[in-house]
PDB file of C-alpha atoms in Angstrom:
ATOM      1  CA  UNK A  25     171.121 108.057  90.537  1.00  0.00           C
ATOM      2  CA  UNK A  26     170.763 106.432  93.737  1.00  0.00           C
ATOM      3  CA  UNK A  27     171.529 107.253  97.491  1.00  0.00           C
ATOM      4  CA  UNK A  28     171.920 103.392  98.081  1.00  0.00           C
ATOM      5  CA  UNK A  29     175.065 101.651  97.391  1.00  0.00           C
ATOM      6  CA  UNK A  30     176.712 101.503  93.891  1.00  0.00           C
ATOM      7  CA  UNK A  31     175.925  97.209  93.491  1.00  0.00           C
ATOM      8  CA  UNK A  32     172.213  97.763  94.486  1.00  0.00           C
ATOM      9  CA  UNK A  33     171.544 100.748  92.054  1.00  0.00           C
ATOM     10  CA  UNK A  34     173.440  98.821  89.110  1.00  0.00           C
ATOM     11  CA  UNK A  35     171.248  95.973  89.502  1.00  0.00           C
ATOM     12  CA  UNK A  36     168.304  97.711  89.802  1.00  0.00           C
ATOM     13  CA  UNK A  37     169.397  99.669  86.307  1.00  0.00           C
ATOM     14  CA  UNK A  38     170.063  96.846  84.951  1.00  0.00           C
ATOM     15  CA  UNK A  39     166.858  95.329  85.912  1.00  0.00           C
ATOM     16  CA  UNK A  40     165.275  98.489  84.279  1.00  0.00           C
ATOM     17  CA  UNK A  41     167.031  98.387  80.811  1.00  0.00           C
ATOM     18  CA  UNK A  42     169.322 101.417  82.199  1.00  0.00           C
ATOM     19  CA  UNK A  43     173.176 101.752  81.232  1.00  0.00           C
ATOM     20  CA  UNK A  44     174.570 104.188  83.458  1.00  0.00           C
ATOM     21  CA  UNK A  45     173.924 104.501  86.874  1.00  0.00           C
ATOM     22  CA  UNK A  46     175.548 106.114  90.026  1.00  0.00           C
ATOM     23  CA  UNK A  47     175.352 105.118  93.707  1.00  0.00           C
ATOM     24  CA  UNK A  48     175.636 106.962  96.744  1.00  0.00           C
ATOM     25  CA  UNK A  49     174.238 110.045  95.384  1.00  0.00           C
ATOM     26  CA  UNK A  50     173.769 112.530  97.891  1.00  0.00           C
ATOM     27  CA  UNK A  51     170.156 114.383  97.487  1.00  0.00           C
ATOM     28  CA  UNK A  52     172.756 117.625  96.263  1.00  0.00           C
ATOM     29  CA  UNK A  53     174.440 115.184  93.512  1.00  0.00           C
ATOM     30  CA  UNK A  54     171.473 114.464  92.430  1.00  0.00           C
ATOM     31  CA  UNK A  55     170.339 117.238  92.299  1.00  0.00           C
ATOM     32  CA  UNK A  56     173.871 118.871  90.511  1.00  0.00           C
ATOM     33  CA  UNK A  57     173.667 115.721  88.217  1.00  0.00           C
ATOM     34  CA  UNK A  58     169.691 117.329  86.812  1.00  0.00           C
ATOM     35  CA  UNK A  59     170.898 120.352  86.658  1.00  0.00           C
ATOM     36  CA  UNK A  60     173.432 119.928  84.194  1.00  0.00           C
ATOM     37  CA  UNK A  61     171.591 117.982  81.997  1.00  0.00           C
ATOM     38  CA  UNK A  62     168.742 120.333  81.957  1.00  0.00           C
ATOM     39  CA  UNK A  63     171.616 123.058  80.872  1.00  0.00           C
ATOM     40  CA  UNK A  64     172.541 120.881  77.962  1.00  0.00           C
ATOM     41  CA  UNK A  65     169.205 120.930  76.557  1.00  0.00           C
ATOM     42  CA  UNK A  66     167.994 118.004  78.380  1.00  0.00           C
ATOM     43  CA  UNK A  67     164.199 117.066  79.498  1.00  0.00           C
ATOM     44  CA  UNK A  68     164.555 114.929  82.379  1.00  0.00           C
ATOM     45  CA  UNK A  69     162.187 112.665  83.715  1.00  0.00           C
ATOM     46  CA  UNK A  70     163.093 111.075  87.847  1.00  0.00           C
ATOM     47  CA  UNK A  71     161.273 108.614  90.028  1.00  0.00           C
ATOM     48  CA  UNK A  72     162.135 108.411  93.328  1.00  0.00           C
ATOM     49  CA  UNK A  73     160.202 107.037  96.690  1.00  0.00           C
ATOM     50  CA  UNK A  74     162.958 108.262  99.543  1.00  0.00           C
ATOM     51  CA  UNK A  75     163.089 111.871 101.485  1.00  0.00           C
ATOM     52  CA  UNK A  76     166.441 112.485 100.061  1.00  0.00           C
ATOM     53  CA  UNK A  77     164.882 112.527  96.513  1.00  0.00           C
ATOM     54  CA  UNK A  78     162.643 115.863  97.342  1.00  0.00           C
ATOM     55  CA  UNK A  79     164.940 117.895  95.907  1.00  0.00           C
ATOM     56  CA  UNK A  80     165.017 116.701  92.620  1.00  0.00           C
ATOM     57  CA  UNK A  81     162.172 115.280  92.085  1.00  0.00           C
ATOM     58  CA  UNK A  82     161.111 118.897  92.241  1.00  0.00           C
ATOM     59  CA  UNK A  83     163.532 120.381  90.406  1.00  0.00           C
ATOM     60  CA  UNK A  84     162.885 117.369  87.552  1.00  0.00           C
ATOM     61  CA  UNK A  85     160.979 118.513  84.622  1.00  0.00           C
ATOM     62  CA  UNK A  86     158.819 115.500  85.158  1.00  0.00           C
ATOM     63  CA  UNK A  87     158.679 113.520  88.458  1.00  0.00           C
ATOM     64  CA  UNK A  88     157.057 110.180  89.475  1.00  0.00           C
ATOM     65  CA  UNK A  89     157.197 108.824  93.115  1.00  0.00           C
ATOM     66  CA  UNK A  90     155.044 106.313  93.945  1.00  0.00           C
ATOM     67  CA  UNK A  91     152.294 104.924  96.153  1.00  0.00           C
ATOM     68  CA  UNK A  92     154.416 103.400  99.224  1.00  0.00           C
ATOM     69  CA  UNK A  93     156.674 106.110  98.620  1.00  0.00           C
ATOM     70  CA  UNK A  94     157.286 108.754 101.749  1.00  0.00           C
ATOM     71  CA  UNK A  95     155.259 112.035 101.730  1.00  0.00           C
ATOM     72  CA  UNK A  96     157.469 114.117 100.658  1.00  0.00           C
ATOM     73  CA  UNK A  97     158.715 112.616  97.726  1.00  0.00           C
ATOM     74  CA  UNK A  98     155.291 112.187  96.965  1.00  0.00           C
ATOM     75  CA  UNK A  99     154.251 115.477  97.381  1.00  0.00           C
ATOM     76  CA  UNK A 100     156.781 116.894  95.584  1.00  0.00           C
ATOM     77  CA  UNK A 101     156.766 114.410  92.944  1.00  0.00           C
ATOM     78  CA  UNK A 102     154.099 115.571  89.689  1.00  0.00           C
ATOM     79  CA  UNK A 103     152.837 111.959  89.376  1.00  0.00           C
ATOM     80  CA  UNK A 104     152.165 109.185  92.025  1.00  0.00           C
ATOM     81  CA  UNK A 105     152.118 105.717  90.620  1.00  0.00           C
ATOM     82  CA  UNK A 106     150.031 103.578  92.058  1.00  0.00           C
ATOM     83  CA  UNK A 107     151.141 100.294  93.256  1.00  0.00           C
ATOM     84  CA  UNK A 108     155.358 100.006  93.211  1.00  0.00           C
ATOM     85  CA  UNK A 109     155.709  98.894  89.843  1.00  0.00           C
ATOM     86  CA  UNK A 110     158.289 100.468  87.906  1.00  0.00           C
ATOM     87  CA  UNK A 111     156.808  99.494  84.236  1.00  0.00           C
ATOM     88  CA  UNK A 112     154.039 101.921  85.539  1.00  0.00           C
ATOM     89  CA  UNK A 113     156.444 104.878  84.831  1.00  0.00           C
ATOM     90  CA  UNK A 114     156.673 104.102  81.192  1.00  0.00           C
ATOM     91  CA  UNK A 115     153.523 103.065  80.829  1.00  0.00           C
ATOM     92  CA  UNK A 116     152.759 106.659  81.875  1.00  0.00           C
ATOM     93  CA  UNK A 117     155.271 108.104  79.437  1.00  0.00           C
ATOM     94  CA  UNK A 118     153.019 105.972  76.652  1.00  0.00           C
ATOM     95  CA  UNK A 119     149.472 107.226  77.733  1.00  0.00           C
ATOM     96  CA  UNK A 120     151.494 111.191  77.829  1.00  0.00           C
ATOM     97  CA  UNK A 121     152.597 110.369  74.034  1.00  0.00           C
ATOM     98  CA  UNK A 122     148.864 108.868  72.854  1.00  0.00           C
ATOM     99  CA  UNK A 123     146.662 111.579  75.035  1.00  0.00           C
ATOM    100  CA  UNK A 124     148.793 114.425  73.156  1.00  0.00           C
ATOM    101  CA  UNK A 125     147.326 112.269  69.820  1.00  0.00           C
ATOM    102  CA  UNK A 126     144.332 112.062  70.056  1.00  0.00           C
ATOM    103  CA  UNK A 127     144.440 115.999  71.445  1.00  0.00           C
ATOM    104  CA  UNK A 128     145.912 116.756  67.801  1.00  0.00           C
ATOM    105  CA  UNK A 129     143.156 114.245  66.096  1.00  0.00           C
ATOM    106  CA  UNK A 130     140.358 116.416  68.451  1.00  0.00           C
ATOM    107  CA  UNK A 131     141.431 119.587  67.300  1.00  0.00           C
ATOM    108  CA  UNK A 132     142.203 118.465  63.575  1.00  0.00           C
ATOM    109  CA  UNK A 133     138.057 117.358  64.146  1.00  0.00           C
ATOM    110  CA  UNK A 134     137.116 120.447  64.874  1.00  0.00           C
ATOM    111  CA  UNK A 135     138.759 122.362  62.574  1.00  0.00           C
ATOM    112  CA  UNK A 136     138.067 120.555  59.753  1.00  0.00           C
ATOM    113  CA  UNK A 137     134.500 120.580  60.922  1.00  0.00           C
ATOM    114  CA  UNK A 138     134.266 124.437  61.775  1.00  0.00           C
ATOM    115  CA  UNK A 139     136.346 124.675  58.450  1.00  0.00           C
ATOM    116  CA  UNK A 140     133.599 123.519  56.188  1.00  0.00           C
ATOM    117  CA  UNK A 141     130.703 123.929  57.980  1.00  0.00           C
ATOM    118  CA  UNK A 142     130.385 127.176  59.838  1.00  0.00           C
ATOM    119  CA  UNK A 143     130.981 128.746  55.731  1.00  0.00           C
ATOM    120  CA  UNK A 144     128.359 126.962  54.195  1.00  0.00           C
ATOM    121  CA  UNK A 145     125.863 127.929  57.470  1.00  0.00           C
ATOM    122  CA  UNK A 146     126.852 131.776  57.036  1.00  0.00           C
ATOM    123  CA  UNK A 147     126.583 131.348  53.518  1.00  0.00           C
ATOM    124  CA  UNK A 148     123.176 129.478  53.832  1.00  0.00           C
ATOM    125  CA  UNK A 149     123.704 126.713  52.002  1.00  0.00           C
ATOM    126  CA  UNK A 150     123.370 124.336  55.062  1.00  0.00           C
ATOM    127  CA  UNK A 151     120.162 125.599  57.270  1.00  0.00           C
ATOM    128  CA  UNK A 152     120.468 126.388  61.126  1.00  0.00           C
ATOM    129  CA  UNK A 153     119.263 123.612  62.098  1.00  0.00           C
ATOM    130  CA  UNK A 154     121.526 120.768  60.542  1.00  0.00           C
ATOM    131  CA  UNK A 155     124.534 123.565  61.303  1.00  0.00           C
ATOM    132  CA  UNK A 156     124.034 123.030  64.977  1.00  0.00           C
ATOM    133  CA  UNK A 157     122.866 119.309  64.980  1.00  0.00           C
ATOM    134  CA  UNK A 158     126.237 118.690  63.301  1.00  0.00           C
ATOM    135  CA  UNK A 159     128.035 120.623  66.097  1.00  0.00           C
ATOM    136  CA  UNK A 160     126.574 118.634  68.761  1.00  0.00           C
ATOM    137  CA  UNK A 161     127.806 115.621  66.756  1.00  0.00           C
ATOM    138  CA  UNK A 162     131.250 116.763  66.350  1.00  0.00           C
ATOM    139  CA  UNK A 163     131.224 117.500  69.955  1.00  0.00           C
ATOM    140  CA  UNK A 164     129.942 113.774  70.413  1.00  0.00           C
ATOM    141  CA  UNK A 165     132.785 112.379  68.419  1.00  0.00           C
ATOM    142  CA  UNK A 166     135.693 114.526  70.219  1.00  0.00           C
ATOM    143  CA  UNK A 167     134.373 113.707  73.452  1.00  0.00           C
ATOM    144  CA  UNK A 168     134.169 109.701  72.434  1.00  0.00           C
ATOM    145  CA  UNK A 169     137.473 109.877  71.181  1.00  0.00           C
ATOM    146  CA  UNK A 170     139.160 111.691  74.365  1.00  0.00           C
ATOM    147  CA  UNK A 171     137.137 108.274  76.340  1.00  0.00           C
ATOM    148  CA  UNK A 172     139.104 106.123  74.564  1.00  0.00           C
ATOM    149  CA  UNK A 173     141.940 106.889  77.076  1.00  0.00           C
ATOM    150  CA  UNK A 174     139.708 106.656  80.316  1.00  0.00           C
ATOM    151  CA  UNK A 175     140.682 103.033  80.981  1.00  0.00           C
ATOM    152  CA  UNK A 176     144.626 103.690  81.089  1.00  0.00           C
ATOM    153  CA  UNK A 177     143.889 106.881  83.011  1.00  0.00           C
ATOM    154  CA  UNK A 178     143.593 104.744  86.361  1.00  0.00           C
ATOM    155  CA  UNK A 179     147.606 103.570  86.363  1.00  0.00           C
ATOM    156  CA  UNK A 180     148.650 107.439  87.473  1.00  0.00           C
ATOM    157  CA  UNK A 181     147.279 110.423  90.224  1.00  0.00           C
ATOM    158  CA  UNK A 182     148.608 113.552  89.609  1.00  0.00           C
ATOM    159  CA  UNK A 183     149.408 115.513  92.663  1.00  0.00           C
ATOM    160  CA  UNK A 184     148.619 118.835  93.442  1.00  0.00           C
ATOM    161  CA  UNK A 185     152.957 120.059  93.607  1.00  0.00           C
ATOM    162  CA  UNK A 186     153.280 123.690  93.010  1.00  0.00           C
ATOM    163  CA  UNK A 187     156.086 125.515  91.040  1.00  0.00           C
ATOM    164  CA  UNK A 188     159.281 125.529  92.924  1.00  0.00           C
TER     165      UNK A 188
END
């Protein structure tokens, strides 16, 4: 969806991998356009860098603007890329997917940790001391784990948007 002209958003679809595009959106098509597919059942992602995509980019369920984009796209956008790459969306979408892994491997940690161990410490058959030496180590290992995503983390800054 794009308030420029029809040729200019089809190339730049095509340029992103996209098959359907529409030009001369007005900031209430757009809008009209999210809507709907958020009625069908839809999660919908939208970058935008212009005033006239405020609108949705806050109505989006996820919204990117990004660095060079104006302020109020960026302010109501929920993620501002720096730089004016467009790959930088996706590879956002990719560090979402792997930080809600290694969230699941964290908490499958834990629990198998607090599973096993916290029984045989109540039960006394592992003494106090080893009990909480092994907690500190499990909280060693989650907190390694969640660094493995630290270096990817500098691609995105989430804003501050409120609800709308």
């Amino acid at each position: 969806l794009s308030g420029g002209g029809a040729t200019s958003g089809a190339r730049v679809a095509a340029k992103a991998g996209i098959t359907q595009a529409r030009g001369a959106c007005t900031p209430q098509d757009k809008l009209s356009f999210l809507r709907q597919l958020q009625v069908q059942g839809h999660t919908v992602a939208m970058v935008g860098d212009g005033l006239n995509d405020g609108p949705v980019l806050a109505g989006a369920n996820a919204s990117f603007a990004f660095g060079q984009a104006a302020p109020l796209a960026q302010s109501k956008a929920d993620f501002v890329i720096l730089g004016g790459q467009l790959e930088a969306v996706v590879q956002t979408l990719q560090l979402a997917q792997r930080t809600v892994s290694v969230v699941r491997q964290n908490l499958w940690w834990a629990l198998l940790y607090n599973a096993v161990c916290v029984p045989l410490a109540v039960g006394g058959l592992l003494p106090a001391w080893l009990a909480g030496l092994g907690m500190a180590a499990s909280s060693l290992i989650v907190v390694l784990n969640a660094l493995r995503l630290a270096p990817r983390l500098a691609l995105i800054a989430p804003t501050t948007r409120k609800a709308v």
